[in-house]
Amino acid sequence: MPSTTFHADAVLFDMDGTLTDSIAAVEAAWGAVAADLGLDPETVIAATHGKRAVDNLAFYRPEIKAHEMDAAVEAFEQSILDFADSFQKREARRRNSGGSSASFSMRAGLDSGESTPALSDTSAFSHRGSHSTSTPSSSFSSSDPSTGLRRPSFATRLSDLLTSAIPENFDVPVFDESPDINYVGNDAQKEPVEADIEAAWETEADAVDRSIRILPGVKDIIGCIPEGRYAVATSGAKTYAYGAMTRVGITPPPVTITADDKRLKAGKPAPDPFLLAASCLGFDAKHCVVFEDSPSGVRAGVASGATVIAVCTSHERAKIEGCGAHFIVEDMRRVRCRTEGEGEGMKLVFTVEH
């Protein structure tokens, strides 16, 4: 396999989809926001990936006031961690109680009293919007790092459950131009269906393992880079970023630039996060390597002047091509790193198989 070798001073890592795989939990959280707003989950998931929660919430939840935004972001990102932990916590409780996890009814999530993430955190950022529609997008998917297979999207799984929740004899609701729903069926039909839809959401939340995982090749790459020569620049805020990394055994480096860093004027696809990370390390971004997985992140890395290595861990290659990455690889197992020299003159030597 052909390869290219080059030198750099430091490395700037994106986090989600690059170091960690918490995509399933992230898409569940944004899927919950989309469902609460009456939007197509797949469209919202695709549009929000690789961007700061503060920017996404400002777009989708314009009713959030400026002084409420920090709390809204923290609540949203905590919901990501809750989705990630939900399955394992339920499995632990089942093991402790001697129960079986092989199967459970549609209403198990509600009737058992287990705690699962709600559709949204109503105390922080929930405000039901108009019932609008969007065109589904298939540009975003997640993959199982252990098998390399792409998992069905959250929207697909939830749609299947919602479909199965509606009784055969229920008349399909008719929507008019107002945000209110006009049900052709009677009230006796309406309430059970709404309860079943909520139960479908709760069941799906607990039934799917969305645990955060470290991606292939990450440990080896980080293990080859001396302390002080790498940083993390993520679109996640501190709650989510530190929570995700510690869950997979990655110690957040001293230079970890999160979306809520007040020194940032803009998030990705602007180069600001990478420029700030490089500056904090004491290097010019032009002499750094950026690892990214999303189109917006790749564009941010390119705009910073760094050498960009894009990994196809959350997006298909076709979605990354054309964004300007210098190299596109399957994952970090295609990249090797070693040091050359010592002290301030030390260089990182990268070999990329392509």
Coordinates of C-alpha atoms in Angstrom, one line a residue:
M1 CA 0.0 0.0 0.0
P2 CA 1.4 3.4 -0.9
S3 CA 2.3 5.8 1.9
T4 CA 3.4 9.4 2.5
T5 CA 5.7 10.5 5.3
F6 CA 5.9 14.1 6.6
H7 CA 7.0 16.1 9.7
A8 CA 5.0 18.2 12.1
D9 CA 5.4 20.0 15.4
A10 CA 2.1 19.0 17.1
V11 CA -1.3 17.3 16.7
L12 CA -4.8 18.8 17.1
F13 CA -7.5 16.2 17.6
D14 CA -11.2 16.7 17.2
M15 CA -13.0 14.5 19.8
D16 CA -16.3 13.0 18.8
G17 CA -16.1 10.7 15.8
T18 CA -12.3 11.1 15.8
L19 CA -11.1 9.9 19.3
T20 CA -14.4 8.7 20.6
D21 CA -17.5 7.1 19.2
S22 CA -20.4 8.6 21.0
I23 CA -22.3 9.2 17.8
A24 CA -25.2 7.0 18.8
A25 CA -25.8 9.0 22.0
V26 CA -25.3 12.3 20.2
E27 CA -27.8 11.5 17.5
A28 CA -30.3 10.3 20.1
A29 CA -30.0 13.6 21.9
W30 CA -30.5 15.6 18.7
G31 CA -33.2 13.2 17.7
A32 CA -35.0 14.0 20.9
V33 CA -34.8 17.7 20.2
A34 CA -36.0 17.2 16.6
A35 CA -39.0 15.1 17.8
D36 CA -39.9 17.7 20.4
L37 CA -39.9 20.4 17.6
G38 CA -41.8 18.2 15.1
L39 CA -38.8 18.1 12.8
D40 CA -37.3 15.2 10.8
P41 CA -34.6 13.7 13.1
E42 CA -32.3 12.6 10.3
T43 CA -32.2 16.1 8.9
V44 CA -31.4 17.7 12.3
I45 CA -28.8 15.0 13.1
A46 CA -27.0 15.6 9.8
A47 CA -27.1 19.4 10.1
T48 CA -25.8 19.5 13.7
H49 CA -22.8 17.1 13.5
G50 CA -19.4 18.7 14.0
K51 CA -20.9 22.0 15.2
R52 CA -21.2 23.5 18.6
A53 CA -24.3 22.8 20.6
V54 CA -24.6 26.5 21.4
D55 CA -24.8 27.3 17.7
N56 CA -27.2 24.4 17.0
L57 CA -29.5 25.3 19.9
A58 CA -29.4 29.0 18.9
F59 CA -30.7 27.9 15.5
Y60 CA -33.2 25.3 16.5
R61 CA -34.3 26.9 19.8
P62 CA -34.3 30.7 19.2
E63 CA -36.5 31.2 22.2
I64 CA -33.5 30.4 24.5
K65 CA -32.3 33.7 25.9
A66 CA -28.6 34.6 26.0
H67 CA -28.4 34.4 29.7
E68 CA -30.0 30.9 29.6
M69 CA -27.8 29.4 26.9
D70 CA -25.0 28.1 29.1
A71 CA -27.4 26.2 31.2
A72 CA -29.2 24.9 28.1
V73 CA -26.0 23.7 26.6
E74 CA -25.0 21.9 29.8
A75 CA -28.4 20.3 30.1
F76 CA -28.3 19.1 26.5
E77 CA -24.8 17.7 26.7
Q78 CA -25.7 16.0 30.0
S79 CA -28.5 14.3 28.1
I80 CA -25.9 12.9 25.6
L81 CA -24.1 11.3 28.6
D82 CA -27.4 10.0 30.0
F83 CA -28.2 8.3 26.7
A84 CA -24.7 6.8 26.6
D85 CA -25.0 5.4 30.1
S86 CA -28.7 4.4 30.0
F87 CA -28.3 0.9 28.5
Q88 CA -25.3 -0.1 30.8
K89 CA -27.1 1.1 33.9
R90 CA -30.2 -0.8 33.1
E91 CA -28.2 -3.9 32.3
A92 CA -26.4 -3.6 35.7
R93 CA -29.7 -3.3 37.5
R94 CA -31.1 -6.3 35.6
R95 CA -28.0 -8.4 36.5
N96 CA -28.3 -7.3 40.2
S97 CA -32.0 -8.2 40.2
G98 CA -31.5 -11.5 38.3
G99 CA -33.7 -10.3 35.5
S100 CA -33.4 -11.0 31.8
S101 CA -32.7 -8.5 29.1
A102 CA -33.6 -10.8 26.2
S103 CA -36.9 -9.0 25.6
F104 CA -39.4 -6.7 27.1
S105 CA -42.7 -5.1 26.1
M106 CA -43.3 -1.8 24.4
R107 CA -44.3 -0.3 27.8
A108 CA -41.3 -1.8 29.7
G109 CA -39.5 1.6 29.7
L110 CA -42.5 3.2 31.5
D111 CA -43.9 0.5 33.6
S112 CA -40.5 -0.6 35.1
G113 CA -39.9 2.8 36.7
E114 CA -36.4 2.9 35.1
S115 CA -35.0 6.3 34.4
T116 CA -34.3 7.1 30.7
P117 CA -33.5 10.4 29.0
A118 CA -36.7 12.4 28.3
L119 CA -37.5 13.8 24.9
S120 CA -35.9 17.0 26.1
D121 CA -34.9 18.7 29.3
T122 CA -38.0 20.9 29.8
S123 CA -36.4 22.9 32.5
A124 CA -33.5 24.1 30.4
F125 CA -34.3 24.3 26.8
S126 CA -37.6 22.6 25.9
H127 CA -40.3 24.7 24.2
R128 CA -42.4 22.9 21.7
G129 CA -42.3 24.5 18.3
S130 CA -44.5 24.3 15.3
H131 CA -45.2 21.0 13.6
S132 CA -43.0 21.6 10.5
T133 CA -41.6 18.9 8.2
S134 CA -38.2 18.4 6.6
T135 CA -36.7 16.2 3.9
P136 CA -34.7 13.3 5.4
S137 CA -31.0 13.2 4.9
S138 CA -28.8 10.1 4.8
S139 CA -25.5 11.8 5.0
F140 CA -24.8 10.9 8.6
S141 CA -24.4 7.5 10.1
S142 CA -22.6 5.8 12.9
S143 CA -20.4 2.7 12.8
D144 CA -19.5 0.0 15.3
P145 CA -15.7 0.3 15.7
S146 CA -15.5 -3.4 16.6
T147 CA -17.0 -4.6 13.4
G148 CA -16.7 -1.6 11.0
L149 CA -20.4 -2.0 10.1
R150 CA -22.6 1.1 10.0
R151 CA -25.4 1.1 12.6
P152 CA -29.0 2.0 11.6
S153 CA -29.7 5.6 12.4
F154 CA -31.6 6.6 15.5
A155 CA -34.4 8.0 13.4
T156 CA -34.8 4.7 11.6
R157 CA -35.0 2.7 14.8
L158 CA -37.4 5.1 16.4
S159 CA -39.6 5.2 13.3
D160 CA -39.9 1.4 13.3
L161 CA -41.0 1.5 17.0
L162 CA -43.4 4.4 16.4
T163 CA -45.0 2.6 13.5
S164 CA -45.5 -0.6 15.6
A165 CA -47.0 1.5 18.4
I166 CA -50.1 2.7 16.4
P167 CA -53.1 0.4 16.6
E168 CA -54.5 -0.9 13.4
N169 CA -58.0 0.5 14.0
F170 CA -56.7 4.0 14.7
D171 CA -57.7 6.7 12.1
V172 CA -54.7 8.6 10.8
P173 CA -54.6 12.2 12.2
V174 CA -55.1 15.0 9.8
F175 CA -52.9 18.2 10.1
D176 CA -54.2 21.6 9.2
E177 CA -52.1 24.8 8.8
S178 CA -52.2 25.5 12.5
P179 CA -49.8 23.8 15.0
D180 CA -52.7 22.0 16.6
I181 CA -53.5 18.5 15.6
N182 CA -57.0 17.6 14.5
Y183 CA -57.7 13.9 15.3
V184 CA -60.3 12.2 13.2
G185 CA -60.4 9.5 15.8
N186 CA -62.1 10.0 19.2
D187 CA -60.4 10.9 22.5
A188 CA -60.5 7.4 23.7
Q189 CA -58.2 6.5 20.7
K190 CA -56.0 9.6 21.1
E191 CA -54.6 9.2 24.6
P192 CA -53.4 5.5 24.3
V193 CA -51.6 6.3 21.0
E194 CA -49.8 9.3 22.5
A195 CA -48.8 7.1 25.5
D196 CA -47.6 4.4 23.1
I197 CA -45.5 6.8 21.2
E198 CA -43.9 8.1 24.4
A199 CA -43.4 4.5 25.5
A200 CA -41.7 3.7 22.1
W201 CA -39.3 6.5 22.7
E202 CA -38.5 5.3 26.2
T203 CA -38.1 1.7 25.0
E204 CA -35.8 2.6 22.2
A205 CA -33.7 4.7 24.6
D206 CA -33.1 1.8 26.9
A207 CA -32.9 -1.0 24.3
V208 CA -30.0 0.3 22.3
D209 CA -26.4 0.3 23.6
R210 CA -25.1 3.8 23.0
S211 CA -22.0 3.5 25.3
I212 CA -19.1 5.7 24.4
R213 CA -16.2 3.8 22.8
I214 CA -12.7 4.7 21.9
L215 CA -12.1 4.4 18.1
P216 CA -9.6 2.1 16.4
G217 CA -5.9 3.2 16.4
V218 CA -6.5 6.1 18.9
K219 CA -4.6 4.6 21.8
D220 CA -1.6 3.8 19.6
I221 CA -1.4 7.3 18.1
I222 CA -1.8 9.2 21.4
G223 CA 0.7 6.8 23.0
C224 CA 3.3 7.9 20.5
I225 CA 3.0 11.6 21.0
P226 CA 4.8 13.3 23.9
E227 CA 2.9 15.4 26.4
G228 CA 2.7 19.0 25.3
R229 CA 2.6 18.1 21.7
Y230 CA -1.1 17.4 21.3
A231 CA -4.4 19.1 22.1
V232 CA -8.1 18.5 21.7
A233 CA -10.3 21.0 20.0
T234 CA -13.9 19.9 20.0
S235 CA -17.3 21.3 19.2
G236 CA -18.5 19.8 22.5
A237 CA -18.7 21.8 25.7
K238 CA -16.8 20.9 28.8
T239 CA -19.4 18.6 30.4
Y240 CA -19.7 16.4 27.3
A241 CA -16.1 16.5 26.2
Y242 CA -14.5 15.6 29.5
G243 CA -17.3 13.1 30.2
A244 CA -16.8 11.3 26.9
M245 CA -13.0 11.1 27.1
T246 CA -12.9 9.9 30.7
R247 CA -15.4 7.2 29.9
V248 CA -13.1 5.6 27.4
G249 CA -9.8 6.0 29.4
I250 CA -8.5 9.1 27.6
T251 CA -7.1 11.7 30.0
P252 CA -8.1 15.1 28.6
P253 CA -4.8 16.9 27.8
P254 CA -3.9 20.2 29.5
V255 CA -4.9 22.0 26.3
T256 CA -8.5 21.0 25.6
I257 CA -10.4 23.6 23.8
T258 CA -14.2 23.1 24.3
A259 CA -17.1 25.0 22.7
D260 CA -17.8 27.0 25.8
D261 CA -14.3 28.5 25.9
K262 CA -14.9 32.2 26.1
R263 CA -11.8 32.9 24.1
L264 CA -13.5 31.5 21.0
K265 CA -15.2 34.0 18.6
A266 CA -16.6 31.2 16.4
G267 CA -16.8 27.5 16.2
K268 CA -16.2 25.1 13.4
P269 CA -16.2 25.4 10.4
A270 CA -14.3 28.5 11.4
P271 CA -10.6 27.7 12.2
D272 CA -10.8 29.4 15.6
P273 CA -10.7 26.2 17.8
F274 CA -7.7 24.8 16.0
L275 CA -5.9 28.2 16.0
L276 CA -6.4 28.6 19.7
A277 CA -5.3 25.0 20.5
A278 CA -2.1 25.4 18.5
S279 CA -1.4 28.8 20.1
C280 CA -1.8 27.3 23.6
L281 CA 0.6 24.6 22.7
G282 CA 3.1 27.2 21.5
F283 CA 3.1 26.2 17.8
D284 CA 1.9 27.6 14.5
A285 CA -1.1 25.8 13.3
K286 CA 0.5 25.6 9.9
H287 CA 3.1 23.2 11.4
C288 CA 0.4 21.0 13.1
V289 CA -1.6 18.0 12.0
V290 CA -5.4 18.0 12.5
F291 CA -7.4 14.8 12.8
E292 CA -11.1 15.3 11.9
D293 CA -14.1 13.2 10.9
S294 CA -16.8 15.7 9.9
P295 CA -17.0 18.0 6.8
S296 CA -17.3 21.1 9.0
G297 CA -14.3 20.0 11.1
V298 CA -12.2 19.2 8.0
R299 CA -13.0 22.7 6.6
A300 CA -12.0 24.2 9.9
G301 CA -8.7 22.4 9.9
V302 CA -7.9 23.4 6.3
A303 CA -8.7 27.0 7.1
S304 CA -6.3 26.9 10.0
G305 CA -3.5 26.0 7.6
A306 CA -2.8 22.7 9.2
T307 CA -2.2 19.3 7.5
V308 CA -5.6 17.6 7.8
I309 CA -6.1 13.9 8.1
A310 CA -9.8 13.0 7.8
V311 CA -11.0 9.7 9.2
C312 CA -14.1 7.9 7.8
T313 CA -15.5 6.9 11.2
S314 CA -18.8 8.8 11.1
H315 CA -19.2 9.9 7.5
E316 CA -18.9 8.1 4.2
R317 CA -15.8 9.0 2.2
A318 CA -17.9 10.7 -0.4
K319 CA -19.2 13.2 2.2
I320 CA -15.6 14.2 3.2
E321 CA -14.1 14.3 -0.3
G322 CA -14.0 17.8 -1.6
C323 CA -13.7 19.4 1.8
G324 CA -9.9 19.9 1.4
A325 CA -8.4 17.2 3.6
H326 CA -4.8 16.3 2.6
F327 CA -5.4 12.7 3.5
I328 CA -8.5 10.6 3.9
V329 CA -8.2 7.2 5.7
E330 CA -10.5 4.6 7.1
D331 CA -9.4 5.2 10.7
M332 CA -6.2 6.0 12.7
R333 CA -4.9 2.5 12.2
R334 CA -3.7 3.8 8.8
V335 CA -1.5 6.4 10.4
R336 CA 1.8 5.8 12.2
C337 CA 3.7 8.4 14.3
R338 CA 7.2 8.5 15.8
T339 CA 9.4 11.2 17.2
E340 CA 12.7 12.5 15.8
G341 CA 15.1 14.5 17.8
E342 CA 14.8 15.8 21.3
G343 CA 13.8 18.9 23.2
E344 CA 12.4 22.0 21.4
G345 CA 13.7 20.7 18.1
M346 CA 11.8 17.5 18.3
K347 CA 9.6 16.6 15.3
L348 CA 6.7 14.3 14.9
V349 CA 7.1 12.0 11.9
F350 CA 3.9 10.8 10.4
T351 CA 3.4 8.0 7.8
V352 CA 0.0 7.8 6.3
E353 CA -1.1 4.8 4.3
H354 CA -3.5 5.7 1.4

